[in-house]
Coordinates of C-alpha atoms and ligand atoms in Angstrom, one line a residue:
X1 CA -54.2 52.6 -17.5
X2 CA -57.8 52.1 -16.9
X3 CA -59.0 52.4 -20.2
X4 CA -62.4 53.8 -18.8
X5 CA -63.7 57.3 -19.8
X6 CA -61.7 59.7 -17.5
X7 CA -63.8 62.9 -16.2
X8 CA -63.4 65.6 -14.2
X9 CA -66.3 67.1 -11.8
X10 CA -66.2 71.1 -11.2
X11 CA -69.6 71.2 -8.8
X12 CA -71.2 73.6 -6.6
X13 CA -72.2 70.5 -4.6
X14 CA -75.8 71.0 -3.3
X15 CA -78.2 68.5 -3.5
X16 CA -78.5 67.4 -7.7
X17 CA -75.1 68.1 -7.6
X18 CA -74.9 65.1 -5.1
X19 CA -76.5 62.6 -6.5
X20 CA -74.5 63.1 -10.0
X21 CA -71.2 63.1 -8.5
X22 CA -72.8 59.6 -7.0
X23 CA -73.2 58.4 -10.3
X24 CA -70.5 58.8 -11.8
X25 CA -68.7 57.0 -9.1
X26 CA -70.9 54.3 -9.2
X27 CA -70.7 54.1 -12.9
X28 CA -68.7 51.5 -13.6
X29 CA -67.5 52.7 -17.0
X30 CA -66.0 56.1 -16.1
X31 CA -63.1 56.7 -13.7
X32 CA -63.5 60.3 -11.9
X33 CA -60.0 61.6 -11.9
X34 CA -60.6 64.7 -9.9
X35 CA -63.5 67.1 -8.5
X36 CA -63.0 70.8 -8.0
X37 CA -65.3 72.9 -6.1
X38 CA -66.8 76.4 -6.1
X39 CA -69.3 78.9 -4.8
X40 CA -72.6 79.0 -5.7
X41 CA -75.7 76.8 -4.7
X42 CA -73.9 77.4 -0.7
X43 CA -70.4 79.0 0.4
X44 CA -67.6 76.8 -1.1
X45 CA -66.5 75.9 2.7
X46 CA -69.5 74.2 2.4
X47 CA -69.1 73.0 -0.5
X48 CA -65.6 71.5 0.2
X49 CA -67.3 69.8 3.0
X50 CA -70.7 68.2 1.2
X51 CA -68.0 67.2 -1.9
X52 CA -65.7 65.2 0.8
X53 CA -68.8 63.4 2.5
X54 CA -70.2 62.0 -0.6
X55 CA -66.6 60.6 -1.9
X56 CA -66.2 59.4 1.8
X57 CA -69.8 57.9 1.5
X58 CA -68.9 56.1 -1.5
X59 CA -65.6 55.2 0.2
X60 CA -64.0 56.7 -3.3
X61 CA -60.5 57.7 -4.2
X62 CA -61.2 60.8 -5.4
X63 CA -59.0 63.9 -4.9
X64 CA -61.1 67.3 -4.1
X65 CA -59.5 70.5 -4.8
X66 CA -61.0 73.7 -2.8
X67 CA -61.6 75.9 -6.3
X68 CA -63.2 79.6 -5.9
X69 CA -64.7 81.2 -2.9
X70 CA -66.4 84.2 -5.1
X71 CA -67.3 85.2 -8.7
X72 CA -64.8 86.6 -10.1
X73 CA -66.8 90.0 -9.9
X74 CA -70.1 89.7 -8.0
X75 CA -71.2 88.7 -5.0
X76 CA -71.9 85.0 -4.1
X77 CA -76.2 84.3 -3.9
X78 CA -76.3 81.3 -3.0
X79 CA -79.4 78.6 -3.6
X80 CA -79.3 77.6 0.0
X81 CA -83.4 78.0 -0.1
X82 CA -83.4 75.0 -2.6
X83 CA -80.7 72.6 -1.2
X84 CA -80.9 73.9 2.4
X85 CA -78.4 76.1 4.4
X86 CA -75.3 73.0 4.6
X87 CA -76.5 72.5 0.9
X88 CA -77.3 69.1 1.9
X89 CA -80.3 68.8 2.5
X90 CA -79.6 70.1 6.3
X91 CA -80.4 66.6 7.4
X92 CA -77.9 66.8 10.2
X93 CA -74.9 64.7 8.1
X94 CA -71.7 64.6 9.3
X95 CA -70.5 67.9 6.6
X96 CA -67.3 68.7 9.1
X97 CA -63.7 68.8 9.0
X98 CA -62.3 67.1 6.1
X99 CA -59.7 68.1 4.5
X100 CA -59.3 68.5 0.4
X101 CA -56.0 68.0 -1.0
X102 CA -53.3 71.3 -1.3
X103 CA -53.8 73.6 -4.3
X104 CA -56.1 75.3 -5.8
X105 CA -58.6 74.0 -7.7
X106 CA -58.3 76.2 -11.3
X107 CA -54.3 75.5 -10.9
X108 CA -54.8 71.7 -10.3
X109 CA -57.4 71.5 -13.6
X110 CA -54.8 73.0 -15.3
X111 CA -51.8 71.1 -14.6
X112 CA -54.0 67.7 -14.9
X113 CA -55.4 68.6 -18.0
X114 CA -52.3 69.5 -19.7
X115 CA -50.4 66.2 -18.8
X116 CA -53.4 64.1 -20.3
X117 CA -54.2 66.0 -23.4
X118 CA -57.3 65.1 -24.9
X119 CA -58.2 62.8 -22.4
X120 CA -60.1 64.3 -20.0
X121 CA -64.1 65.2 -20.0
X122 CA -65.0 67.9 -17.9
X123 CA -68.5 68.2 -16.2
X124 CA -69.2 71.2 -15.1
X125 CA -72.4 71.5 -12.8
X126 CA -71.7 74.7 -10.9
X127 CA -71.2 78.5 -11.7
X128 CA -68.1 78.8 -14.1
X129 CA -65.7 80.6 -12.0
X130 CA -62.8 78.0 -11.6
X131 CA -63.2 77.4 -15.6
X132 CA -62.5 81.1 -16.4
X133 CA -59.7 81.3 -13.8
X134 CA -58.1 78.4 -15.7
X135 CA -58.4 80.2 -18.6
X136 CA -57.4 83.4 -17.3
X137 CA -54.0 81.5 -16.0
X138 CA -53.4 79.9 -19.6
X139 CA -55.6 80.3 -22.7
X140 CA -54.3 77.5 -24.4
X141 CA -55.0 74.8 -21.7
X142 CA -58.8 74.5 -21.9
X143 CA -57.3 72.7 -26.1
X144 CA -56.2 70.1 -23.7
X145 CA -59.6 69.1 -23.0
X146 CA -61.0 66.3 -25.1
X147 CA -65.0 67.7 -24.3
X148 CA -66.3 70.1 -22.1
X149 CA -70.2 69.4 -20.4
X150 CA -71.7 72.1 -18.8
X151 CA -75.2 71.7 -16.8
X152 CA -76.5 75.5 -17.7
X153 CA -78.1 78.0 -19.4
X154 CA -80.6 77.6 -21.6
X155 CA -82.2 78.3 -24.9
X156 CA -86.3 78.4 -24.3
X157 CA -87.1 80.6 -21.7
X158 CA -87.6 81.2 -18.8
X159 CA -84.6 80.8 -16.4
X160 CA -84.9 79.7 -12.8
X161 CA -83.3 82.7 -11.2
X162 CA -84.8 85.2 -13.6
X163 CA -86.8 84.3 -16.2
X164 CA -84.0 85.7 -18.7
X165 CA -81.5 83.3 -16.8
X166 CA -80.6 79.7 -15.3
X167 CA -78.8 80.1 -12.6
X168 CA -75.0 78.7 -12.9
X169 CA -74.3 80.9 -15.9
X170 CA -76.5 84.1 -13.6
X171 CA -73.9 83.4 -10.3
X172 CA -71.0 84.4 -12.6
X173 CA -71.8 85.9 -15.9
X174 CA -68.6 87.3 -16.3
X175 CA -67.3 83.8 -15.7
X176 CA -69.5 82.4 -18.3
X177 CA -68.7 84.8 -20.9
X178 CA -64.8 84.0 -20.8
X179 CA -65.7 80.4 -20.9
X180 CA -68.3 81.2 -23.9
X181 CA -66.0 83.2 -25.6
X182 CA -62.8 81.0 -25.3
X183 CA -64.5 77.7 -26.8
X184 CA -67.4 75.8 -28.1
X185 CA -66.4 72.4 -27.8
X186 CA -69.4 72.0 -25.3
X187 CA -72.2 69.8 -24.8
X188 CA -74.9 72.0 -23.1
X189 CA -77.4 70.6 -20.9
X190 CA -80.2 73.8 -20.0
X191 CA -82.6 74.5 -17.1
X192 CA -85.3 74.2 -20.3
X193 CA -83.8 70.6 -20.8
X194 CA -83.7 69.6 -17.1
X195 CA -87.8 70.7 -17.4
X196 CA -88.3 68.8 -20.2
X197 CA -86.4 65.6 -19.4
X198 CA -85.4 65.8 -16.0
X199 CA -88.1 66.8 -13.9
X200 CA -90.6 64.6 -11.9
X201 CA -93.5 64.3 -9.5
X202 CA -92.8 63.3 -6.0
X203 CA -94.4 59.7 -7.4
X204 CA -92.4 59.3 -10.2
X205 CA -89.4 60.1 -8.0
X206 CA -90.4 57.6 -5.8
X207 CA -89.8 54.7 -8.2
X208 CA -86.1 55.4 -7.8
X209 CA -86.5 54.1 -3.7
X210 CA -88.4 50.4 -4.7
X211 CA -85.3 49.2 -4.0
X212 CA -84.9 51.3 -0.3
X213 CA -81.4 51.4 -1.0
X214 CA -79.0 53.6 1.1
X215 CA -78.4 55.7 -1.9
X216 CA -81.9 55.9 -3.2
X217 CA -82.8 57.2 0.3
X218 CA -80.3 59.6 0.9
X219 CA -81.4 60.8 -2.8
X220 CA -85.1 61.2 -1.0
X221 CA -84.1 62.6 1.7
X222 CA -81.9 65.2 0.1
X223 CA -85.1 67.3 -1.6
X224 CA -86.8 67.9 2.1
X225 CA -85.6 71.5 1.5
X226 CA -86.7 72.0 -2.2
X227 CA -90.0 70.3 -0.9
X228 CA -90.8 72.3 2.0
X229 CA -89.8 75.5 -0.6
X230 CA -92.4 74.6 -3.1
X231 CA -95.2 74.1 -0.5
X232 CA -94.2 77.3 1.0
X233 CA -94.5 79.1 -2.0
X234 CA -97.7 77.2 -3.7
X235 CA -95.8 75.6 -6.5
X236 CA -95.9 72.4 -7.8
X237 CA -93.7 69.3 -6.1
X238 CA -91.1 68.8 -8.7
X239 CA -87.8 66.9 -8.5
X240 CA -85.8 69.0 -11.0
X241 CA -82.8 67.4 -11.5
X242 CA -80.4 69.4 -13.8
X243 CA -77.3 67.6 -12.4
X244 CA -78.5 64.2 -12.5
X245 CA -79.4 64.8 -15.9
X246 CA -76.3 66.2 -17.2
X247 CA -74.1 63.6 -15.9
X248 CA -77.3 60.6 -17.3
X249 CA -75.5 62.4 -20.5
X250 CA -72.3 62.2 -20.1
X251 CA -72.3 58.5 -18.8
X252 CA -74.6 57.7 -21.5
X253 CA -74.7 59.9 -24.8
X254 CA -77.6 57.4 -26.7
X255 CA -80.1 58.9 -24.1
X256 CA -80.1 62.4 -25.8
X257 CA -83.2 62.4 -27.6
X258 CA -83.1 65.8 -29.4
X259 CA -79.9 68.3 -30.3
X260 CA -79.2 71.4 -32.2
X261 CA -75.6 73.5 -32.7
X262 CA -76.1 77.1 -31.4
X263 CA -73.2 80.4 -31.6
X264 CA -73.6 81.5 -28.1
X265 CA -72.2 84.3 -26.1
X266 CA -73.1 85.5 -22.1
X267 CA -74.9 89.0 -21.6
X268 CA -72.4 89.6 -18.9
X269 CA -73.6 93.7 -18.6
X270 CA -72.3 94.8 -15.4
X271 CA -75.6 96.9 -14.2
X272 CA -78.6 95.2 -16.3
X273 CA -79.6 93.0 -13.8
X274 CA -82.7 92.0 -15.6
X275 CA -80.5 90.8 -18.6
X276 CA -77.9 89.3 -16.0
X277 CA -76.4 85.7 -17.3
X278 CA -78.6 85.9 -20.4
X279 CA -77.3 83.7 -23.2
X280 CA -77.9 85.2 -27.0
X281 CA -78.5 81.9 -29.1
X282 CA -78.2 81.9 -32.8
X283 CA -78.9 77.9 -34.2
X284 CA -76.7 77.6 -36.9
X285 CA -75.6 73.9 -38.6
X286 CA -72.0 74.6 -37.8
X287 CA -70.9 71.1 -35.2
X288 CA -68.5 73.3 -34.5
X289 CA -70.6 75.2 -32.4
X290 CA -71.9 74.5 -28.7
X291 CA -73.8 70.8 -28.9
X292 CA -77.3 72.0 -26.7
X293 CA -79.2 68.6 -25.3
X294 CA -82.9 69.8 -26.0
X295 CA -84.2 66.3 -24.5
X296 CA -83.4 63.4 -22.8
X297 CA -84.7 60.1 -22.9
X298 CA -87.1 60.6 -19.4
X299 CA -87.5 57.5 -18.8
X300 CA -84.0 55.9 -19.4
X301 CA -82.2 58.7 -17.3
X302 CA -84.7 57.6 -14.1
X303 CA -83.5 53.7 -15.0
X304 CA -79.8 54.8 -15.1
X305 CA -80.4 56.9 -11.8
X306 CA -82.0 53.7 -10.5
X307 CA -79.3 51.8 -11.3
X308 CA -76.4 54.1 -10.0
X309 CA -78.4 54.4 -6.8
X310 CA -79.0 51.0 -6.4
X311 CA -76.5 49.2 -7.7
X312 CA -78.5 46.9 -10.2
X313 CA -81.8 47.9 -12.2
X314 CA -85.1 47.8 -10.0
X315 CA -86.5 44.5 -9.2
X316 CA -88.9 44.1 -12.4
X317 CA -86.9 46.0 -15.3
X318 CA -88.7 47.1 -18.7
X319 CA -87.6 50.5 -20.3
X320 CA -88.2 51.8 -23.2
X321 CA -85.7 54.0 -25.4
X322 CA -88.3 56.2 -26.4
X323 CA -90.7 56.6 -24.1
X324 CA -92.5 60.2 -23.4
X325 CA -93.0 61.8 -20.3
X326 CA -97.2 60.9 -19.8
X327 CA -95.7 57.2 -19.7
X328 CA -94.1 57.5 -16.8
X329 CA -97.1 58.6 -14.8
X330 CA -98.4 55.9 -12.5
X331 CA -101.3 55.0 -14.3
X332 CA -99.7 55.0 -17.6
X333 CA -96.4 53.4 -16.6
X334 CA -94.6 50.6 -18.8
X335 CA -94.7 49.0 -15.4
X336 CA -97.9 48.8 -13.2
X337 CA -97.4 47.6 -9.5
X338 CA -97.0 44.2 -9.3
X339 CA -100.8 42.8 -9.0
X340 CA -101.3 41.3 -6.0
X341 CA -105.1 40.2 -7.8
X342 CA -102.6 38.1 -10.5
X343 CA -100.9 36.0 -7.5
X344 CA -101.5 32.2 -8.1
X345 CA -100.1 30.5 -5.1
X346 CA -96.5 31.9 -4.4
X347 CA -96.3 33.0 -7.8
X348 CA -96.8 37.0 -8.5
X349 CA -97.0 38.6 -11.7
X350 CA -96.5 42.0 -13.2
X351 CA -98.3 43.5 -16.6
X352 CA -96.6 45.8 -18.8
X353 CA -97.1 47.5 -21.9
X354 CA -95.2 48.6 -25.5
X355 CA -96.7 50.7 -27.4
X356 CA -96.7 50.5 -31.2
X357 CA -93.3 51.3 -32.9
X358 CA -91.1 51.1 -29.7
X359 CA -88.2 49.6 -28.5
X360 CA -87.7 48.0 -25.4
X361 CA -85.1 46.1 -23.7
X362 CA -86.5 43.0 -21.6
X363 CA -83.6 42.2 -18.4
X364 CA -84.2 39.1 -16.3
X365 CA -82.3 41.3 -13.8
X366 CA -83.0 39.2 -10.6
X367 CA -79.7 36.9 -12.0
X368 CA -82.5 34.4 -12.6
X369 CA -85.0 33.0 -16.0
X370 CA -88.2 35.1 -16.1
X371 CA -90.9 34.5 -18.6
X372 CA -93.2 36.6 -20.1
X373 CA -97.0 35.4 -21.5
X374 CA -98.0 37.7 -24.4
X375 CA -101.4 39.2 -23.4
X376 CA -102.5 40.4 -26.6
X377 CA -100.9 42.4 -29.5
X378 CA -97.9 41.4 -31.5
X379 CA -94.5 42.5 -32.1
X380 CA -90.8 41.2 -32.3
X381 CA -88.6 40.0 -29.7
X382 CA -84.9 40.2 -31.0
X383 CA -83.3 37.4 -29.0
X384 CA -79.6 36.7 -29.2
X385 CA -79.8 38.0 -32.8
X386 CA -82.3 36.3 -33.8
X387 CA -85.7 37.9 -34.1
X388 CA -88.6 36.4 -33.7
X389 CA -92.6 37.1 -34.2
X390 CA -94.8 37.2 -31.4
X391 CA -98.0 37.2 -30.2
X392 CA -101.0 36.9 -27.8
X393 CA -100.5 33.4 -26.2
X394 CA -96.7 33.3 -26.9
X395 CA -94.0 32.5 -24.0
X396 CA -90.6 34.7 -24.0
X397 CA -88.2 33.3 -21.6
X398 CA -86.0 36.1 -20.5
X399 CA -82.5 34.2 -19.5
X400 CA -79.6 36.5 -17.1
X401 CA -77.5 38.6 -18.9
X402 CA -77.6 40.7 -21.2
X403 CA -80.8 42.9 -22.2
X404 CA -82.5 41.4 -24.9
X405 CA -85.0 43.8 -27.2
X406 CA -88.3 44.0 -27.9
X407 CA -89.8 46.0 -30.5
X408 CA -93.5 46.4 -31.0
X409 CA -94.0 46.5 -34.7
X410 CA -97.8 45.8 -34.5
X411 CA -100.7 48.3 -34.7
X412 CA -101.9 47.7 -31.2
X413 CA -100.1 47.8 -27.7
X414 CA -98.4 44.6 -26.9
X415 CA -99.4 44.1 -23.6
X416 CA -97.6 41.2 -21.3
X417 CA -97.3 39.9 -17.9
X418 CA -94.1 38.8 -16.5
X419 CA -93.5 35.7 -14.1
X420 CA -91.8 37.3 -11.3
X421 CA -90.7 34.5 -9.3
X422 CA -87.9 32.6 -10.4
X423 CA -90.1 29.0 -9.3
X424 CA -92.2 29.3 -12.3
X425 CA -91.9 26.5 -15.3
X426 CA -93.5 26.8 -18.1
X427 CA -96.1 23.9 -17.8
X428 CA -97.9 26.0 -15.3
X429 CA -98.9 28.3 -17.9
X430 CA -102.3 26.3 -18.5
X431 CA -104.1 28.1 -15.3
X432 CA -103.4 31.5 -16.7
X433 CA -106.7 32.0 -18.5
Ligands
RIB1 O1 -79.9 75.9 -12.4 C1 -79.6 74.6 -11.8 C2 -78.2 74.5 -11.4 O2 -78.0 75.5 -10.3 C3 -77.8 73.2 -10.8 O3 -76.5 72.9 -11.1 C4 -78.0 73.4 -9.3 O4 -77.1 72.5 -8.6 C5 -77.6 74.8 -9.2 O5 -76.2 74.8 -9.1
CA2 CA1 -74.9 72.5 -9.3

């Protein structure tokens, strides 16, 4: 008994899809118990195949179960324009002749779920198909479920697909609306979330490779094909990553920034192809109801990307819990570039900035004592426990370990540089006029 969180993946594994199934593996809090695939951003022969590289990749134990090959009344569209024709990217990977274990997928979920009765979380980042065949088998088994997180849909328009639609719940409306109608013990992450919270320039993106890990650049690599789409069709370069996001939720729920409870049920009209996968959404006050994620925290979903890709937190780590998207922008970034202008001898330094009324957490994530030299401003730094008044001129030593907060309770920014190399003793501070 592993005591960790125990989920279950149900992914139309394209590109996002990808790079969340790598986090949660990665994560070392959560123990994937079992992915299922289906139809949707590519075939699901595909799909089997791009699912069984990444666990391989990750050199995972993780069963794969081959789930459904169609909607359970339309015909499969596939996405293949955004995550390429292999659905990975087509950057030439090995996606061949693996083989997921016997069963199908909606009969394994099933079975699994009902031995572990409210145990199980299951993510849900594709169309709903194997869901509703689950359902379809036995009502009663989807009780078994201890919370159900489902990357789709959406409650400000527009959709992706249509702009009366996001594109899981369009793929298989009909699929949808038996899940909708069944239960609402969901936690909805939308295509309007994902644009809010989960969507970055090519630069911001970027920050995620400092580290050049393998990871981080098979995560690059992967949006060649929604890249070259955008370009093609004049639109603006941006990483949208709705599977990412939901699964930065799942892994960590204090990132949510923003909720509401909403009755919800799937326009699933068979020949109203404008209305097609159109969710009705009535906000009601009744947490009962489905649990939509209106934001995420931007900024501390890239940081847990980062760290899932990388394996520990970027070289020079300050995040904020609340930080708003303009922040994360070069230029306005917590985190400028280490200044090559600020090196004194061997030493290099990097500036950052807290704006008024915001929590941060300082890591000395290098496994070594950083310090940082309050520029100007003042604030409190909460070290083990104790808090402590700061301002311009003070020294906060950073020790390994755990995070230690910072909040900025001036007026002004508190602005900082931090002593990047782990040589640096405090006596040297006098040249740092
Ligand atoms: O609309 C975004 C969703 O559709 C994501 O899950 C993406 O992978 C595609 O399946
Ligand atoms: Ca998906």
């Amino acid at each position: 008994m592993s005591g960790k969180r125990k989920i279950w993946i149900d992914t139309d594994t394209g590109t996002d899809d990808a790079i969340a199934i790598i986090m949660a593996v990665q994560f070392s809090d959560v123990e994937v118990v079992g992915i299922s695939t289906c139809c949707g951003n590519v075939p699901n022969e595909k799909v089997v195949q791009n699912a069984l590289f990444i666990i391989d990749l990750l050199k995972a134990h993780v069963p794969v179960f081959k789930g459904a090959d169609q909607p359970l009344k339309r015909d499969l569209v596939p996405a293949d324009f955004i995550h390429g024709t292999d659905g990975l990217g087509d950057l030439g990977l090995d996606l061949k002749g693996r083989i997921p274990e016997e069963g199908r997928a909606h009969e394994k979920m099933a079975e699994v779920f009902s031995a572990q009765p409210g145990e199980i979380e299951l993510v849900c980042l594709g169309p709903l198909t194997n869901l509703a065949l689950m359902i379809l088998s036995d009502p009663g088994i989807i009780d078994s479920l201890k919370r159900i997180y489902i990357m789709g849909g959406l409650v400000d328009l527009p959709g992706n697909i249509t702009p009366m639609a996001e594109f899981n719940i369009w793929a298989d409306p009909d699929a949808a609306g038996i899940v909708f109608d069944t239960t609402s013990n969901i936690t909805m992450i939308g295509w309007d979330t994902t644009l809010k919270s989960g969507s970055f320039t090519l630069k911001e993106f970027q920050i995620i490779d400092r580290s050049g890990s393998d990871l981080s650049k098979l995560a690059m690599r992967l949006q060649q094909p929604r890249i070259r789409w955008m370009r093609e069709n004049d639109e603006e370069i941006l990483i949208n990553l709705a599977d990412p996001l939901t699964m930065s939720v799942v892994l960590d729920p204090d990132l949510i920034t923003k909720t509401g409870y909403f009755e919800m049920s799937v326009n699933n009209n068979d020949d109203n192809e404008v209305t097609r996968g159109y969710i009705e959404v009535m906000e009601c006050d009744d947490l009962s109801q489905v649990h939509f994620v209106h934001s995420v925290n931007r900024n501390g979903f890239l940081q847990l990307l980062t760290q899932c890709l990388t394996g520990s937190k970027s070289e020079f780590n300050i995040y904020s819990t609340d930080v708003e998207k303009e922040f994360l922008t070069e230029e306005r970034c917590y985190i400028t570039e280490i200044m090559n202008t600020e090196t004194r001898g061997d030493i290099s330094f990097a500036r950052a900035r807290i704006v008024p009324g915001v929590e941060t957490a300082l890591h000395a994530l290098r496994g070594t004592h950083e310090f940082y030299y309050i520029l100007s401003g003042q604030g409190v730094v909460m070290i083990n426990s104790s808090t402590r008044q700061v301002r311009s001129g003070d020294l906060i030593e950073i020790v390994p370990g755990s995070p230690q907060k910072i909040k900025n309770t001036g007026t002004e920014d508190l602005c900082f540089l931090c002593i990047c190399r782990p040589r640096f003793r405090q006596d040297n501070y006098e040249d740092l006029d």
